[in-house]
mmCIF file of C-alpha atoms and ligand atoms in Angstrom:
data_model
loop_
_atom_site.group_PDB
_atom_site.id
_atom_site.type_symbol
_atom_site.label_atom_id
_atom_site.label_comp_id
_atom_site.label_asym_id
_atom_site.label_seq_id
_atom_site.Cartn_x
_atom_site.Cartn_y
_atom_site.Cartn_z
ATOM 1 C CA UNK X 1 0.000 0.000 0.000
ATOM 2 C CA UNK X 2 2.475 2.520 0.889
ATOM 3 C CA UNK X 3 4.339 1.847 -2.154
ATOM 4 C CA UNK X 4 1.274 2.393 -4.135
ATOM 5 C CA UNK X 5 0.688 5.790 -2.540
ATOM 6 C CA UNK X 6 4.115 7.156 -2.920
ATOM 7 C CA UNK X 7 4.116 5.662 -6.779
ATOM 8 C CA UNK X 8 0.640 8.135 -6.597
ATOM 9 C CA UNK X 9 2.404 10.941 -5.658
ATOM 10 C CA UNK X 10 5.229 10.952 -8.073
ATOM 11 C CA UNK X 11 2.685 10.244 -11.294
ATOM 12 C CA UNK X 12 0.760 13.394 -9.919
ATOM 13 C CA UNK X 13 3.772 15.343 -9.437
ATOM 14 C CA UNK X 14 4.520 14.940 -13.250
ATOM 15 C CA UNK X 15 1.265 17.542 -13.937
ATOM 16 C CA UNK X 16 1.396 20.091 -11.031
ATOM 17 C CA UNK X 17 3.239 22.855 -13.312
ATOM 18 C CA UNK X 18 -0.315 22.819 -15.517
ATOM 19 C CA UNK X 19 -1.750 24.513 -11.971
ATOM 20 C CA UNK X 20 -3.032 27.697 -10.873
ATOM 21 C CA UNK X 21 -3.089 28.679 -7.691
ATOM 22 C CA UNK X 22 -6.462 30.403 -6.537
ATOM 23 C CA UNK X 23 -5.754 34.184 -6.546
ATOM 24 C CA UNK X 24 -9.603 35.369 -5.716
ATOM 25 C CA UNK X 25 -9.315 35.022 -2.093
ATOM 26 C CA UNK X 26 -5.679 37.608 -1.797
ATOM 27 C CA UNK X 27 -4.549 35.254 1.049
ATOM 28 C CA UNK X 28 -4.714 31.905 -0.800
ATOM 29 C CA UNK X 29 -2.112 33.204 -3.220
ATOM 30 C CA UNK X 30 0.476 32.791 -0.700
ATOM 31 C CA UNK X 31 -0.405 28.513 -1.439
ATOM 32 C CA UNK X 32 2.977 27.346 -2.569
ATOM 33 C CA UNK X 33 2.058 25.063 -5.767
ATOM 34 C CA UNK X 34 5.267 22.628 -4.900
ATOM 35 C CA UNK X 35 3.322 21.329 -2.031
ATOM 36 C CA UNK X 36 1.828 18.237 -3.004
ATOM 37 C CA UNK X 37 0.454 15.283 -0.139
ATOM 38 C CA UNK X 38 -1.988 12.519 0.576
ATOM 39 C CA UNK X 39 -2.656 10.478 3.247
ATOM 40 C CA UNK X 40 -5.234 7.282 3.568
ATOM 41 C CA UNK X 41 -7.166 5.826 6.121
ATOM 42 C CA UNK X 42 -8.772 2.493 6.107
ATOM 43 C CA UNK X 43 -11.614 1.071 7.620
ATOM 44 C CA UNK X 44 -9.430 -1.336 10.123
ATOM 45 C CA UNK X 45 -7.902 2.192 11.295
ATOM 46 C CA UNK X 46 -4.376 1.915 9.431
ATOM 47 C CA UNK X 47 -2.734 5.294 7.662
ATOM 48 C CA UNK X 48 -0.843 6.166 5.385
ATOM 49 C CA UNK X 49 0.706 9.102 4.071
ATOM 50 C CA UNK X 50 3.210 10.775 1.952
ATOM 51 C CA UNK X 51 4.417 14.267 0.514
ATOM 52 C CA UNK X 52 3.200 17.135 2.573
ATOM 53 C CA UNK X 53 0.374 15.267 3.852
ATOM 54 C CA UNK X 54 1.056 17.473 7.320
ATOM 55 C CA UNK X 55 0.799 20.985 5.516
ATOM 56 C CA UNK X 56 -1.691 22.555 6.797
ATOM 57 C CA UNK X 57 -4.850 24.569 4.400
ATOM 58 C CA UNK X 58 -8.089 25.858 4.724
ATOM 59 C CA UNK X 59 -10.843 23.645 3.879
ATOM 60 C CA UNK X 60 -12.937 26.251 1.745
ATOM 61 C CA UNK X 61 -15.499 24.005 -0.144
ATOM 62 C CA UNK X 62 -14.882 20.799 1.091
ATOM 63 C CA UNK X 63 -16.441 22.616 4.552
ATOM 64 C CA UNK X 64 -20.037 22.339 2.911
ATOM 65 C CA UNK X 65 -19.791 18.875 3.258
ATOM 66 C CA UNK X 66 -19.411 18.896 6.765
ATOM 67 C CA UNK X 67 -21.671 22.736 7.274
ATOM 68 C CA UNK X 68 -25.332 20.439 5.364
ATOM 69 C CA UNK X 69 -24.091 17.602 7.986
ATOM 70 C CA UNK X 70 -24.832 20.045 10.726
ATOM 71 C CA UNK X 71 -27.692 22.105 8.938
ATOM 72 C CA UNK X 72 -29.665 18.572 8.522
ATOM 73 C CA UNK X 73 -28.710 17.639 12.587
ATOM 74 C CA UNK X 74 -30.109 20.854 13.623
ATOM 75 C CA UNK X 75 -33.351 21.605 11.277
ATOM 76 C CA UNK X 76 -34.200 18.737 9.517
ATOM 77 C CA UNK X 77 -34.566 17.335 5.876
ATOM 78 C CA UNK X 78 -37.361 19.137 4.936
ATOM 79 C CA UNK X 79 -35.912 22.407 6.545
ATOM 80 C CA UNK X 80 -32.826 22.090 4.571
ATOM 81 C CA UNK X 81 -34.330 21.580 1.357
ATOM 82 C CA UNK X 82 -36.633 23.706 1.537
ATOM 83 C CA UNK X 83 -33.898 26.015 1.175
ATOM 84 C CA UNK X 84 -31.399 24.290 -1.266
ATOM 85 C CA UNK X 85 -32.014 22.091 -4.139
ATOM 86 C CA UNK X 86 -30.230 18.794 -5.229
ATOM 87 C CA UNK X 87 -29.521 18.857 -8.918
ATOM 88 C CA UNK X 88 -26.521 19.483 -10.359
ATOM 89 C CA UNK X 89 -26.032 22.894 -12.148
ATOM 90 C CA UNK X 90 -23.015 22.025 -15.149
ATOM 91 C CA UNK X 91 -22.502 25.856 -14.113
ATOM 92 C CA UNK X 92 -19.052 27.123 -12.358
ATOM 93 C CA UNK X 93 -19.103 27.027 -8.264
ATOM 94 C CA UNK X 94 -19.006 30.173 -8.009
ATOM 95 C CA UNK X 95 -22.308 31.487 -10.844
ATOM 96 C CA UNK X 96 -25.047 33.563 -9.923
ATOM 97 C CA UNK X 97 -26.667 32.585 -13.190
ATOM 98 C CA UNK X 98 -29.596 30.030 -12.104
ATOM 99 C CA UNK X 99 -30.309 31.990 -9.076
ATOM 100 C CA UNK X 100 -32.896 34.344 -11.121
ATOM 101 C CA UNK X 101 -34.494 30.818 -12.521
ATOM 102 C CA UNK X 102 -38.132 29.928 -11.814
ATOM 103 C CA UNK X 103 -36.644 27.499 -8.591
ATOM 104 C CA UNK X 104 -35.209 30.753 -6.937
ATOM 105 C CA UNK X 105 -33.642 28.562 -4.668
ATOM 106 C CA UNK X 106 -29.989 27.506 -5.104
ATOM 107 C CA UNK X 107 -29.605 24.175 -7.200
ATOM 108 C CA UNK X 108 -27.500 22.078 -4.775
ATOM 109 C CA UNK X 109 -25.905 22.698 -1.404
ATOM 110 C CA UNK X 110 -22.242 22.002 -3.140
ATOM 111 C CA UNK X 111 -22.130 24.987 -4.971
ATOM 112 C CA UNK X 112 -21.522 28.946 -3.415
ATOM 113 C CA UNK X 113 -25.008 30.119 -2.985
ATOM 114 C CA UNK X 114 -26.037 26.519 -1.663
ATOM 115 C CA UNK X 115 -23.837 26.883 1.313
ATOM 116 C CA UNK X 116 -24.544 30.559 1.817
ATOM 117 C CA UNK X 117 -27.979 28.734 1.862
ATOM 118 C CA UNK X 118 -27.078 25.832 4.246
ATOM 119 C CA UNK X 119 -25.040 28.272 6.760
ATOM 120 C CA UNK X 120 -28.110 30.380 7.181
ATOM 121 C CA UNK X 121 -29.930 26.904 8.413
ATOM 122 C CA UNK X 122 -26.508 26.882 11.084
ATOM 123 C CA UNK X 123 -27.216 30.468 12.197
ATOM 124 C CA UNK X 124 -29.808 30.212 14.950
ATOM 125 C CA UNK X 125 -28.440 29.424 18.487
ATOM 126 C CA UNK X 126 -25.901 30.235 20.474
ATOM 127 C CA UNK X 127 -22.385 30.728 18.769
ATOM 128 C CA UNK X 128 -22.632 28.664 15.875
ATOM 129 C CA UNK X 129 -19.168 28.830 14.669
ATOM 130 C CA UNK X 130 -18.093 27.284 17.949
ATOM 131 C CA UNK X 131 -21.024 24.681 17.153
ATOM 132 C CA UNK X 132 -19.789 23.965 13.750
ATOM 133 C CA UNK X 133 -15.825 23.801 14.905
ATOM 134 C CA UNK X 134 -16.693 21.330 17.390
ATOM 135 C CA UNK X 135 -18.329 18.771 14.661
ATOM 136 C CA UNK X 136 -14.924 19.443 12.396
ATOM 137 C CA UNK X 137 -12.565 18.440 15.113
ATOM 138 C CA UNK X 138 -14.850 15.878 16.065
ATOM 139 C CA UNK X 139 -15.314 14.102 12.659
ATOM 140 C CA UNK X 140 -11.321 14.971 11.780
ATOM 141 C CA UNK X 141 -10.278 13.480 15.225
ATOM 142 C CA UNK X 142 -7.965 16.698 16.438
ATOM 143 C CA UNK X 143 -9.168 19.248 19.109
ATOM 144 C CA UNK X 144 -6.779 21.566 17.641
ATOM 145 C CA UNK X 145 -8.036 22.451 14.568
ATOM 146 C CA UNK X 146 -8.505 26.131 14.405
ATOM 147 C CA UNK X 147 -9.509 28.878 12.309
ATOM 148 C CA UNK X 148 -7.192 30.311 9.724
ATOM 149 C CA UNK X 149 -7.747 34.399 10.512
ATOM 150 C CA UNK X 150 -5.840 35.503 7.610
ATOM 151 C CA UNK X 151 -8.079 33.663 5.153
ATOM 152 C CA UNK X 152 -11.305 34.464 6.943
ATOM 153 C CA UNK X 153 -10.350 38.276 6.883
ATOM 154 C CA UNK X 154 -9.082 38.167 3.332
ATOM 155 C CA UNK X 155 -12.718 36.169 2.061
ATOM 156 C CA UNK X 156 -14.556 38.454 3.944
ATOM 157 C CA UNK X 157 -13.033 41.008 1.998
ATOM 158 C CA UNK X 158 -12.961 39.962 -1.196
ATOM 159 C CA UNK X 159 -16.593 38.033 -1.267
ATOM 160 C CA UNK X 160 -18.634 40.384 -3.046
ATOM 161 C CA UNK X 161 -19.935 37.413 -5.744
ATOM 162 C CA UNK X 162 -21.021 35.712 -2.464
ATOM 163 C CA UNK X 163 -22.408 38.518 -1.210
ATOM 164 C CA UNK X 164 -24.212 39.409 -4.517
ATOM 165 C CA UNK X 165 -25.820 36.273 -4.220
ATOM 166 C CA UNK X 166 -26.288 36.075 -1.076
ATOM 167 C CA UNK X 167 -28.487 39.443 -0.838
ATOM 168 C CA UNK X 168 -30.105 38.266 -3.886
ATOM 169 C CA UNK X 169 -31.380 35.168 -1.486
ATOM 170 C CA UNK X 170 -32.549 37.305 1.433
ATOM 171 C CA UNK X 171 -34.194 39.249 -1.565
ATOM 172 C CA UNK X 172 -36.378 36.354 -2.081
ATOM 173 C CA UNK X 173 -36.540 35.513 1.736
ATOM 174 C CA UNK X 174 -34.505 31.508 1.280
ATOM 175 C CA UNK X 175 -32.218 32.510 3.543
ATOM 176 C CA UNK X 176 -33.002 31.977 7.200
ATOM 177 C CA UNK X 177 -31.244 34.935 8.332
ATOM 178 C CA UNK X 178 -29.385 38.173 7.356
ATOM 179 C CA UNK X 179 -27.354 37.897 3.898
ATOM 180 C CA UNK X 180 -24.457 39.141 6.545
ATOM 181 C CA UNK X 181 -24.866 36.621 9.152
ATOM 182 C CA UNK X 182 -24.736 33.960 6.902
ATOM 183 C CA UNK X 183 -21.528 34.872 4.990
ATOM 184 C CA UNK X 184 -20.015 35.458 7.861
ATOM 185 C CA UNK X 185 -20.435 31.930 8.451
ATOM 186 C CA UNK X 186 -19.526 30.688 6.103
ATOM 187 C CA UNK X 187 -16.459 32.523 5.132
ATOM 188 C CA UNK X 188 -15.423 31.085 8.930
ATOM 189 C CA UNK X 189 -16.428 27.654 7.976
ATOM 190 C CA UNK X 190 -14.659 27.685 4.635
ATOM 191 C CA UNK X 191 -11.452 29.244 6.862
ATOM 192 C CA UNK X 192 -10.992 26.350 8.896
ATOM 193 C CA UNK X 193 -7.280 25.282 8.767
ATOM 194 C CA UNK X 194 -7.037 21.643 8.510
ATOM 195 C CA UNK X 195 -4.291 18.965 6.558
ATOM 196 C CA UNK X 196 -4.905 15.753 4.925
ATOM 197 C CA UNK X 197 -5.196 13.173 7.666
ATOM 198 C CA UNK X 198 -7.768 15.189 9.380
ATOM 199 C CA UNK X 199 -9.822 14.916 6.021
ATOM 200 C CA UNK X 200 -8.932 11.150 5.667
ATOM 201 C CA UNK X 201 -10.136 10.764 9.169
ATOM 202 C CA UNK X 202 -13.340 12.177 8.312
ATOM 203 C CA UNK X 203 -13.907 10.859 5.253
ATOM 204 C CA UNK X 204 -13.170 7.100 6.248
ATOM 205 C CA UNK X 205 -16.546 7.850 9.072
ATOM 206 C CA UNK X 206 -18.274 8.827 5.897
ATOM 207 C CA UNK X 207 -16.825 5.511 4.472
ATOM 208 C CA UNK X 208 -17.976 4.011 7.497
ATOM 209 C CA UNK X 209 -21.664 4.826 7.388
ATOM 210 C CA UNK X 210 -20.946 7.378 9.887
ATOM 211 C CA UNK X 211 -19.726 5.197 12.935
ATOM 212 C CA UNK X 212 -15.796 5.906 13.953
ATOM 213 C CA UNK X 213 -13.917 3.160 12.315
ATOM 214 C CA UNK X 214 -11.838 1.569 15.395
ATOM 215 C CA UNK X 215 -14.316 2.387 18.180
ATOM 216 C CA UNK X 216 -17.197 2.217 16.392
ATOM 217 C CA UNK X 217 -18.928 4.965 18.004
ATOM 218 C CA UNK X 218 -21.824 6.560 15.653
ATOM 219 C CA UNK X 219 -20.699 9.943 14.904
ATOM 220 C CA UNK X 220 -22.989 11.163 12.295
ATOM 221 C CA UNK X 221 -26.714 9.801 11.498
ATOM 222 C CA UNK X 222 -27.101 7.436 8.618
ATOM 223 C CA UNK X 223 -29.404 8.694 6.761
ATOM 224 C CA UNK X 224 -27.449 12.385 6.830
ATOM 225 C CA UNK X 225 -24.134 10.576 5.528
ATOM 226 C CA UNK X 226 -26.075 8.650 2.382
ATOM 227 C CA UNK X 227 -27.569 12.231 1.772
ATOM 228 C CA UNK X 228 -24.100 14.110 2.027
ATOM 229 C CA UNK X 229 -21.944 11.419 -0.419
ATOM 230 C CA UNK X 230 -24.856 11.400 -2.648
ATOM 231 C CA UNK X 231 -24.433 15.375 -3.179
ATOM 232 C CA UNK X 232 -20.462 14.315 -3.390
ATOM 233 C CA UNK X 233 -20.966 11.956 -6.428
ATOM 234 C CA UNK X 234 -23.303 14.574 -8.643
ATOM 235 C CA UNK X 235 -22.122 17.626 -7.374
ATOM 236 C CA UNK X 236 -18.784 17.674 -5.217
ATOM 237 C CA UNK X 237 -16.344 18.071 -8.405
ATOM 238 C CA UNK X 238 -18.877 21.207 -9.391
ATOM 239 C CA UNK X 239 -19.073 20.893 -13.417
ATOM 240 C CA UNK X 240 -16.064 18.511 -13.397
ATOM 241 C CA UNK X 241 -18.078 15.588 -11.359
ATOM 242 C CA UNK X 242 -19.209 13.976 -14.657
ATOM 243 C CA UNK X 243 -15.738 13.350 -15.680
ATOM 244 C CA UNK X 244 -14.376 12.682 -12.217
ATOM 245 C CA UNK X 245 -17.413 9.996 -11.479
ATOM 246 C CA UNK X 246 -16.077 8.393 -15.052
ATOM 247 C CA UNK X 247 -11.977 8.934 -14.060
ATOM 248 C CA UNK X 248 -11.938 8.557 -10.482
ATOM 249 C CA UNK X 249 -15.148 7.030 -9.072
ATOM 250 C CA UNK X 250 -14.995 7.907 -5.504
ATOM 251 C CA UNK X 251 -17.685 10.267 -4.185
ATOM 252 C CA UNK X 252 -15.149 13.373 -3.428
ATOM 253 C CA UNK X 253 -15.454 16.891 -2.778
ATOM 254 C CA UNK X 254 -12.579 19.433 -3.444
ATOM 255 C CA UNK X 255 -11.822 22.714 -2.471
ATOM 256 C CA UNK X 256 -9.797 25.738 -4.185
ATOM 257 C CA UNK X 257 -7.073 25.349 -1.104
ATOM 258 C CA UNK X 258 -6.044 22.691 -2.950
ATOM 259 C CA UNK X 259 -7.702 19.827 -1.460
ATOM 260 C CA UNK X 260 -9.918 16.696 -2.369
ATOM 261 C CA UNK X 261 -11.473 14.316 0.280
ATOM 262 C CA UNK X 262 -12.772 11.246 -0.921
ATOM 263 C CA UNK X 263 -14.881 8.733 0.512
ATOM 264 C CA UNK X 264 -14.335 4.931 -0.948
ATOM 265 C CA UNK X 265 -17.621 3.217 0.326
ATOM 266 C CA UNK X 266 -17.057 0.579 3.018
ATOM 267 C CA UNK X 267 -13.282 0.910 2.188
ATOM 268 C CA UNK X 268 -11.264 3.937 3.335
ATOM 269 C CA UNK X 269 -11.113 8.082 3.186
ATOM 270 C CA UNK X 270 -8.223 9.651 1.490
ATOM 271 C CA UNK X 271 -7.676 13.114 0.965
ATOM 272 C CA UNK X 272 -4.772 14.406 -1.136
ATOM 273 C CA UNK X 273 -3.964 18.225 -1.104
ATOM 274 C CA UNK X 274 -1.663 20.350 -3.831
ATOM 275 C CA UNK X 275 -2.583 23.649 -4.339
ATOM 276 C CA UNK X 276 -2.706 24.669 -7.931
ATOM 277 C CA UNK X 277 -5.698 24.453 -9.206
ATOM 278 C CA UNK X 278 -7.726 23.599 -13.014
ATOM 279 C CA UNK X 279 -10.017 25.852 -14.631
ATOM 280 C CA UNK X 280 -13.357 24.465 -12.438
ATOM 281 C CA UNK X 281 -11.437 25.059 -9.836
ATOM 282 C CA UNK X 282 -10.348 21.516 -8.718
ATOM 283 C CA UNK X 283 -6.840 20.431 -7.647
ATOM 284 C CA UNK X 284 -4.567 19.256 -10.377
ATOM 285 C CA UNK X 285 -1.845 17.170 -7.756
ATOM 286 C CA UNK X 286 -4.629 16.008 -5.873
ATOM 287 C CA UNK X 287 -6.987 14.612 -8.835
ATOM 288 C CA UNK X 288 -4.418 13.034 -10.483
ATOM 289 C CA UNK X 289 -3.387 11.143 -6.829
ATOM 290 C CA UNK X 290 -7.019 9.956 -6.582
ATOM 291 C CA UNK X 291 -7.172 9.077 -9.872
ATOM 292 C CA UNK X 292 -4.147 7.034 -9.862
ATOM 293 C CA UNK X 293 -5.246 5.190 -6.592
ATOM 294 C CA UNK X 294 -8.108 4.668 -7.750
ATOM 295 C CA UNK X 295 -6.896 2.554 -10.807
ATOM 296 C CA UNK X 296 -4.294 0.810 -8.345
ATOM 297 C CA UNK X 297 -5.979 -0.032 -5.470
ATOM 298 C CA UNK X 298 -9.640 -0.628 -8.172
ATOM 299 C CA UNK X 299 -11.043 1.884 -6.276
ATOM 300 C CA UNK X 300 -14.337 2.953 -8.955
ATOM 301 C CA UNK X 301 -17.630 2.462 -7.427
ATOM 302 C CA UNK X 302 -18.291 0.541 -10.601
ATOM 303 C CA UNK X 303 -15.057 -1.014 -11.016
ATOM 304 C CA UNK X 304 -15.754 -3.584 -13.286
ATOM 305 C CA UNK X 305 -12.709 -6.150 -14.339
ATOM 306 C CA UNK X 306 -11.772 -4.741 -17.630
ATOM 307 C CA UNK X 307 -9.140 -2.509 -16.280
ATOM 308 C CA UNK X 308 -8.845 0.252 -19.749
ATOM 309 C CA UNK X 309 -7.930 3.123 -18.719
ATOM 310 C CA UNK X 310 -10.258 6.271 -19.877
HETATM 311 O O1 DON Q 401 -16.620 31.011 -1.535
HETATM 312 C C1 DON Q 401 -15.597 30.707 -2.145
HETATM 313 O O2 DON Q 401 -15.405 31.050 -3.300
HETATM 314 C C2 DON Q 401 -14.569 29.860 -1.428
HETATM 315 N N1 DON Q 401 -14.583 30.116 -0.025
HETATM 316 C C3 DON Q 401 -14.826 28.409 -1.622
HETATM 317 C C4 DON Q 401 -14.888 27.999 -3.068
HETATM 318 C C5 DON Q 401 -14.321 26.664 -3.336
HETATM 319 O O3 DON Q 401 -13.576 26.095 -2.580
HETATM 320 C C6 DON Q 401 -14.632 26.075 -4.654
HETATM 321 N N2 DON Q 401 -13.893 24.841 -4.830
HETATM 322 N N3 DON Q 401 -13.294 24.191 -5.473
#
C-alpha cells in the first residue's frame, strides 16, 4: 500500500506545473504550488501518508460537506431543502446565473449560494461557529483544529460574488437569516485550517456509514451521511463531477485550497492536497493522486474487471 501511494504521488507530481493557484481570495495566493500530499485511512484504522500530507490549508469548499451535515442535525430534511435544491447545475461554483431561474432557490448545497444557503440553516443558536468547529474536530479526530484568521479576513473582503448572491437570497426571503450573518459563516467555515489526515479521518466515518472506524462509536446519522456522499458523487467536483465519477469514481469533494477528500464506500477516506488548481477550480496534484489510486488499489464504485484506462 504505501508503495502504491508514494508511486501516486510521483505520477501526480509529473502535472502540477499545468496549476493555478487560486488568486480570488488575496490570502490563498500565498499557497505554494510545490506542495503536493496525501494520506489514507482504512476502515481497520491503518494510515498512510506521503508528501506534505502534514501541511496545513483551509478547507474552503470541502467545509459544505461537513456545514449540510450540521444544517440537517439541527433543522431537519425538509428544513434544509426547503432552502437548497439537489440537482446538479453544469454551471461554475461560483455562478449567480440560475439563481434568477423559476426554482429561486440555489440548485444544490455544493455549490456557493447553496452553502450561503445551508449556513443560514446553522445560524440560529448560540455561537454557531463554535457549534460547527466542534463537529470538524470531532469528525477529523484533532481538538486543535482552528480557524485560519488571515483567510477568513481576506474572504470576507474579497466576497462580493457571495455577497451578490447572497443578498439576492434574502431578496427572495430563502435565507433563514441576514445575507451578513450567513456569509459570515460561512467565510469562517470555509477558513478552517485543517491537513490531509484530518480529512482522511473524516472521510473514512463517511466511508464508514458514519460510525468511527476503530471504536465504532456513531458519529454522524445514517441517513445524513447517504444524503451528504450522494451530493459528493453529482455535485462535489462542481461541473467537473461527470468526468471525475467516469476517471476517479470515488464520491469526493474538493476545495480551491487545494484539497480533495474522498470517501471509498465501506473501504477507506483519502484526501490528497496540492494547491494549484484547473479551470473548475479543482486540484490538479490532488486529482491526479485519486485518480491514480483509484486505478491501483480498483477503487471505482463501478469497477468492473476490464481494467482500460479512460
Ligand atoms: O466562496 C468561495 O469562493 C470559497 N470560499 C470556496 C470555493 C471553493 O472552494 C470552490 N472549490 N473548489
Amino acid at each position: 500500500m504505501q508503495q502504491t501511494i508514494d508511486d501516486a504521488l510521483a505520477y501526480a507530481r509529473g502535472f502540477i506545473k499545468e496549476g493555478k493557484v487560486a488568486t480570488y481570495i488575496p490570502e490563498l495566493a500565498k499557497g505554494n504550488p510545490d506542495h503536493v500530499g496525501v494520506c489514507l485511512v482504512t476502515k481497520e484504522g491503518e494510515t498512510y501518508h506521503a508528501g506534505d500530507w502534514q501541511q496545513e490549508f483551509t478547507m474552503q469548499s470541502i467545509s459544505k460537506t461537513m456545514s449540510l451535515i450540521l444544517a440537517l442535525e439541527l433543522v431537519g430534511y425538509d428544513k434544509v431543502f426547503s432552502k437548497v435544491g439537489v440537482e446538479p447545475t453544469g454551471d461554475a461554483f461560483n455562478s449567480i446565473v440560475k439563481l434568477e431561474t423559476k426554482t429561486l432557490h440555489p440548485l444544490n448545497p455544493m455549490i456557493n449560494a447553496g452553502a450561503i444557503a445551508t449556513a443560514s440553516c446553522c445560524v440560529g443558536g448560540e455561537d454557531p461557529f463554535g457549534r460547527f468547529l466542534d463537529l470538524v474536530r470531532t469528525l477529523c479526530g484533532r481538538d486543535t483544529i482552528t480557524l485560519n484568521e488571515a483567510v477568513y479576513l481576506s474572504e470576507k473582503k474579497a466576497g462580493m460574488r457571495n455577497r451578490a448572491m447572497a443578498y439576492l437570497m434574502q431578496s427572495e426571503n430563502i435565507l433563514e437569516c441576514d445575507a451578513e450573518e450567513a456569509l459570515d459563516l460561512y467565510f469562517k467555515m470555509c477558513s478552517v485550517s485543517i491537513h490531509t489526515q484530518d480529512l482522511a479521518n473524516y472521510a473514512v466515518i463517511l466511508a464508514n456509514d458514519g460510525c468511527h472506524p476503530v471504536t465504532g462509536e456513531r458519529i454522524v446519522e445514517s441517513w445524513i451521511v447517504r444524503i451528504v456522499k450522494t451530493l459528493m458523487v453529482t455535485c462535489g467536483m462542481y461541473d467537473g463531477s461527470g468526468e471525475f465519477a467516469i476517471k476517479v469514481g470515488i464520491p469526493a469533494k474538493s476545495g480551491v485550497g487545494g484539497g480533495i477528500v474522498a470517501s471509498v464506500e465501506g473501504q477507506m477516506g483519502i484526501a490528497a492536497f496540492c494547491p494549484g488548481l484547473d479551470a473548475k477550480g479543482n486540484s490538479i496534484g490532488a486529482y491526479r493522486i485519486l485518480e491514480y489510486l483509484s486505478r491501483h488499489l480498483n477503487l471505482h464504485y463501478f469497477a468492473g474487471t476490464d481494467k482500460k484506462v479512460v
